Protein backbone atom coordinates (compact mmCIF):
# COMPACT_ATOMS: atom_id res chain seq x y z
CA UNK A 1 0.00 0.00 0.00
CA UNK A 2 1.65 3.20 -1.21
CA UNK A 3 0.54 6.71 -0.19
CA UNK A 4 1.69 9.93 -1.84
CA UNK A 5 2.28 13.23 -0.06
CA UNK A 6 3.08 16.48 -1.87
CA UNK A 7 4.98 18.35 0.84
CA UNK A 8 5.04 22.10 0.26
CA UNK A 9 8.44 23.71 0.47
CA UNK A 10 6.94 26.34 2.75
CA UNK A 11 6.51 23.58 5.36
CA UNK A 12 10.04 22.18 5.08
CA UNK A 13 11.86 25.50 4.60
CA UNK A 14 9.57 28.45 5.50
CA UNK A 15 12.58 30.79 5.90
CA UNK A 16 15.24 28.30 6.93
CA UNK A 17 14.90 24.51 7.41
CA UNK A 18 12.26 23.82 10.08
CA UNK A 19 14.07 21.20 12.13
CA UNK A 20 11.28 20.94 14.71
CA UNK A 21 8.71 20.10 12.02
CA UNK A 22 11.08 17.73 10.21
CA UNK A 23 11.89 15.84 13.42
CA UNK A 24 8.21 15.45 14.33
CA UNK A 25 7.22 14.52 10.77
CA UNK A 26 9.97 11.90 10.36
CA UNK A 27 9.11 10.37 13.75
CA UNK A 28 5.40 10.18 12.85
CA UNK A 29 6.13 8.57 9.46
CA UNK A 30 8.48 6.01 11.05
CA UNK A 31 5.77 5.10 13.56
CA UNK A 32 3.12 4.84 10.80
CA UNK A 33 5.35 2.61 8.66
CA UNK A 34 6.18 0.35 11.62
CA UNK A 35 2.49 -0.41 12.21
CA UNK A 36 2.16 -2.38 8.95
CA UNK A 37 4.99 -3.90 6.87
CA UNK A 38 3.23 -3.35 3.51
CA UNK A 39 3.09 0.44 3.95
CA UNK A 40 5.22 2.67 1.72
CA UNK A 41 5.29 6.43 1.37
CA UNK A 42 6.25 8.72 -1.51
CA UNK A 43 7.15 12.31 -0.56
CA UNK A 44 7.41 15.00 -3.23
CA UNK A 45 9.11 18.09 -1.83
CA UNK A 46 8.56 21.69 -2.96
CA UNK A 47 10.90 24.68 -3.18
CA UNK A 48 9.85 26.89 -0.26
CA UNK A 49 11.85 29.96 0.73
CA UNK A 50 15.00 29.08 -1.28
CA UNK A 51 12.93 29.01 -4.48
CA UNK A 52 11.31 32.39 -3.73
CA UNK A 53 14.55 34.06 -2.61
CA UNK A 54 16.53 32.95 -5.66
CA UNK A 55 13.69 33.59 -8.14
CA UNK A 56 13.27 37.12 -6.74
CA UNK A 57 17.03 37.69 -6.95
CA UNK A 58 17.00 36.58 -10.58
CA UNK A 59 14.09 38.92 -11.40
CA UNK A 60 15.90 41.81 -9.69
CA UNK A 61 19.17 41.22 -11.55
CA UNK A 62 17.33 40.84 -14.86
CA UNK A 63 15.51 44.14 -14.28
CA UNK A 64 18.74 45.98 -13.45
CA UNK A 65 20.77 44.56 -16.32
CA UNK A 66 18.10 44.57 -18.99
CA UNK A 67 18.22 40.78 -19.04
CA UNK A 68 15.48 38.56 -20.34
CA UNK A 69 13.48 37.23 -17.39
CA UNK A 70 11.20 35.26 -19.72
CA UNK A 71 11.77 31.60 -20.59
CA UNK A 72 12.38 28.72 -18.23
CA UNK A 73 15.12 30.21 -16.03
CA UNK A 74 12.86 31.06 -13.06
CA UNK A 75 11.32 27.58 -13.20
CA UNK A 76 14.77 25.93 -13.22
CA UNK A 77 15.82 27.99 -10.20
CA UNK A 78 12.71 26.80 -8.35
CA UNK A 79 13.38 23.20 -9.42
CA UNK A 80 16.92 23.34 -8.03
CA UNK A 81 15.51 24.57 -4.70
CA UNK A 82 13.16 21.56 -4.57
CA UNK A 83 16.15 19.27 -5.11
CA UNK A 84 18.09 20.78 -2.21
CA UNK A 85 15.06 20.48 0.09
CA UNK A 86 14.39 16.91 -1.08
CA UNK A 87 17.98 15.88 -0.29
CA UNK A 88 17.47 17.13 3.25
CA UNK A 89 14.24 15.12 3.62
CA UNK A 90 15.80 11.98 2.09
CA UNK A 91 18.78 12.19 4.44
CA UNK A 92 16.45 12.62 7.42
CA UNK A 93 14.89 9.19 6.73
CA UNK A 94 18.26 7.40 6.62
CA UNK A 95 18.06 3.71 5.71
CA UNK A 96 14.29 3.87 5.15
CA UNK A 97 15.04 5.79 1.94
CA UNK A 98 17.88 4.04 0.06
CA UNK A 99 16.86 5.36 -3.37
CA UNK A 100 18.37 8.55 -4.74
CA UNK A 101 16.00 11.52 -4.94
CA UNK A 102 13.71 11.07 -7.95
CA UNK A 103 13.92 13.88 -10.52
CA UNK A 104 11.91 12.29 -13.34
CA UNK A 105 8.65 10.68 -12.13
CA UNK A 106 8.06 9.00 -15.52
CA UNK A 107 11.26 6.91 -15.43
CA UNK A 108 11.39 3.31 -14.24
CA UNK A 109 12.06 3.41 -10.50
CA UNK A 110 13.10 0.43 -8.41
CA UNK A 111 11.43 1.48 -5.14
CA UNK A 112 13.74 -0.33 -2.69
CA UNK A 113 12.95 1.05 0.75
CA UNK A 114 9.85 2.20 2.62
CA UNK A 115 10.15 5.90 1.71
CA UNK A 116 10.79 7.40 -1.73
CA UNK A 117 11.59 11.13 -2.00
CA UNK A 118 11.10 13.11 -5.21
CA UNK A 119 11.80 16.71 -6.25
CA UNK A 120 11.05 18.98 -9.20
CA UNK A 121 11.40 17.55 -12.70
CA UNK A 122 11.24 20.17 -15.45
CA UNK A 123 9.67 23.58 -16.24
CA UNK A 124 5.94 23.96 -16.83
CA UNK A 125 4.43 22.85 -13.53
CA UNK A 126 5.15 22.46 -9.83
CA UNK A 127 6.03 19.41 -7.72
CA UNK A 128 2.27 18.85 -7.27
CA UNK A 129 2.24 17.50 -10.82
CA UNK A 130 5.17 15.18 -10.08
CA UNK A 131 3.16 13.85 -7.12
CA UNK A 132 0.17 13.10 -9.38
CA UNK A 133 2.42 11.32 -11.91
CA UNK A 134 3.97 9.18 -9.15
CA UNK A 135 0.54 8.41 -7.70
CA UNK A 136 -0.58 7.24 -11.14
CA UNK A 137 2.60 5.10 -11.50
CA UNK A 138 2.12 3.38 -8.13
CA UNK A 139 -1.66 3.03 -8.22
CA UNK A 140 -2.43 5.53 -5.45
CA UNK A 141 -5.88 7.08 -5.87
CA UNK A 142 -5.26 9.94 -3.45
CA UNK A 143 -2.58 12.62 -3.24
CA UNK A 144 -2.26 14.44 0.08
CA UNK A 145 -1.15 18.04 -0.47
CA UNK A 146 0.47 19.53 2.64
CA UNK A 147 0.98 23.30 2.73
CA UNK A 148 0.75 26.25 5.10
CA UNK A 149 -3.05 26.44 4.76
CA UNK A 150 -5.48 24.23 6.66
CA UNK A 151 -8.20 24.25 3.99
CA UNK A 152 -8.90 25.63 0.53
CA UNK A 153 -10.85 28.91 0.71
CA UNK A 154 -13.31 30.50 -1.69
CA UNK A 155 -10.78 33.35 -2.04
CA UNK A 156 -7.45 34.41 -0.51
CA UNK A 157 -8.33 34.89 3.20
CA UNK A 158 -5.35 37.24 3.64
CA UNK A 159 -6.90 39.65 1.16
CA UNK A 160 -10.62 38.95 1.48
CA UNK A 161 -12.09 38.75 5.02
CA UNK A 162 -15.26 37.19 3.55
CA UNK A 163 -13.39 34.17 2.14
CA UNK A 164 -14.83 30.93 3.47
CA UNK A 165 -13.17 27.54 4.03
CA UNK A 166 -14.28 24.64 1.81
CA UNK A 167 -14.61 21.07 3.11
CA UNK A 168 -15.25 19.42 -0.25
CA UNK A 169 -15.23 20.61 -3.87
CA UNK A 170 -15.49 19.01 -7.32
CA UNK A 171 -12.61 19.15 -9.80
CA UNK A 172 -14.79 21.20 -12.13
CA UNK A 173 -15.37 23.92 -9.51
CA UNK A 174 -11.80 23.81 -8.18
CA UNK A 175 -10.30 24.17 -11.64
CA UNK A 176 -12.51 27.21 -12.26
CA UNK A 177 -10.85 28.75 -9.19
CA UNK A 178 -7.20 28.03 -10.09
CA UNK A 179 -7.39 28.30 -13.88
CA UNK A 180 -5.35 26.29 -16.37
CA UNK A 181 -2.04 28.14 -16.52
CA UNK A 182 1.17 27.72 -14.54
CA UNK A 183 3.66 30.48 -13.78
CA UNK A 184 6.85 29.87 -11.74
CA UNK A 185 6.24 30.52 -8.04
CA UNK A 186 2.46 30.61 -8.50
CA UNK A 187 0.77 30.42 -5.12
CA UNK A 188 -2.41 28.33 -5.26
CA UNK A 189 -3.72 25.37 -3.23
CA UNK A 190 -2.89 22.84 -5.98
CA UNK A 191 -1.03 23.45 -9.26
CA UNK A 192 -3.43 23.93 -12.26
CA UNK A 193 -1.46 21.46 -14.43
CA UNK A 194 -1.52 18.87 -11.64
CA UNK A 195 -5.24 19.53 -11.13
CA UNK A 196 -6.00 18.80 -14.79
CA UNK A 197 -4.01 15.56 -14.64
CA UNK A 198 -5.57 14.44 -11.34
CA UNK A 199 -9.03 15.21 -12.72
CA UNK A 200 -8.34 13.13 -15.84
CA UNK A 201 -7.03 10.23 -13.71
CA UNK A 202 -10.05 10.30 -11.39
CA UNK A 203 -7.85 11.00 -8.38
CA UNK A 204 -8.78 12.63 -5.11
CA UNK A 205 -6.58 15.34 -3.63
CA UNK A 206 -6.69 16.23 0.06
CA UNK A 207 -5.35 19.68 0.97
CA UNK A 208 -4.34 20.02 4.61
CA UNK A 209 -1.97 21.83 6.94
CA UNK A 210 1.54 20.43 6.93
CA UNK A 211 2.13 21.58 10.50
CA UNK A 212 -0.61 19.44 12.06
CA UNK A 213 1.26 16.16 12.52
CA UNK A 214 -1.63 14.32 14.22
CA UNK A 215 -3.95 15.35 11.38
CA UNK A 216 -1.50 14.06 8.74
CA UNK A 217 -1.43 10.70 10.49
CA UNK A 218 -5.25 10.65 10.55
CA UNK A 219 -5.26 11.22 6.78
CA UNK A 220 -2.74 8.41 6.24
CA UNK A 221 -4.98 6.14 8.32
CA UNK A 222 -8.11 7.12 6.32
CA UNK A 223 -9.67 8.61 9.47
CA UNK A 224 -11.61 11.84 9.94
CA UNK A 225 -9.40 14.86 9.23
CA UNK A 226 -9.33 18.63 8.93
CA UNK A 227 -8.80 19.75 5.35
CA UNK A 228 -10.38 20.04 1.92
CA UNK A 229 -11.22 17.08 -0.31
CA UNK A 230 -11.03 17.78 -4.06
CA UNK A 231 -12.60 15.42 -6.55
């Protein structure tokens, strides 16, 4: 039984690596895996603060030097940030994760351990899409998307005080909210490209807070949870 978590970079590295979260998360996953020998977990790690800091620096330099900030450069910078963060997560699981960090989710992967860690692949989408591709490869019908928001809202609650949390939403309605286009560093509950793919595959996505360790374990155990179910 393989479960897939898309772990937002803002959870792993909000400003600098969150060692308290990582320690609690790794301990919880180890406990969950030990409860049943057939359990495996795939973690796809996002870019977080390093991606934002370096993408902003690139935009600033391009503006000052008359450089071309179009193209794939900003996406590649974000991808490299995901790879650094993913190496940290992989190392934190030690012998449970013997595989190298996965960069291409479409390649043949000999999943040797109990945990597999993946990072960004190529420009055009976020690590959410890599999570959907890996879920499809390993027959997982649900992707758990962990970020710094507890639920999906009808609008950005930081800008609109009338925004309301959503417990459950169809792919059709969710995709109307996020649109169909991806831009590097885009901040939305689940990447539009990943949403299209998950919709086509008939997958469910659960959006939940990455900081609530007990809630993540409840989701892994298919128990009642706090979050938003899409699909």
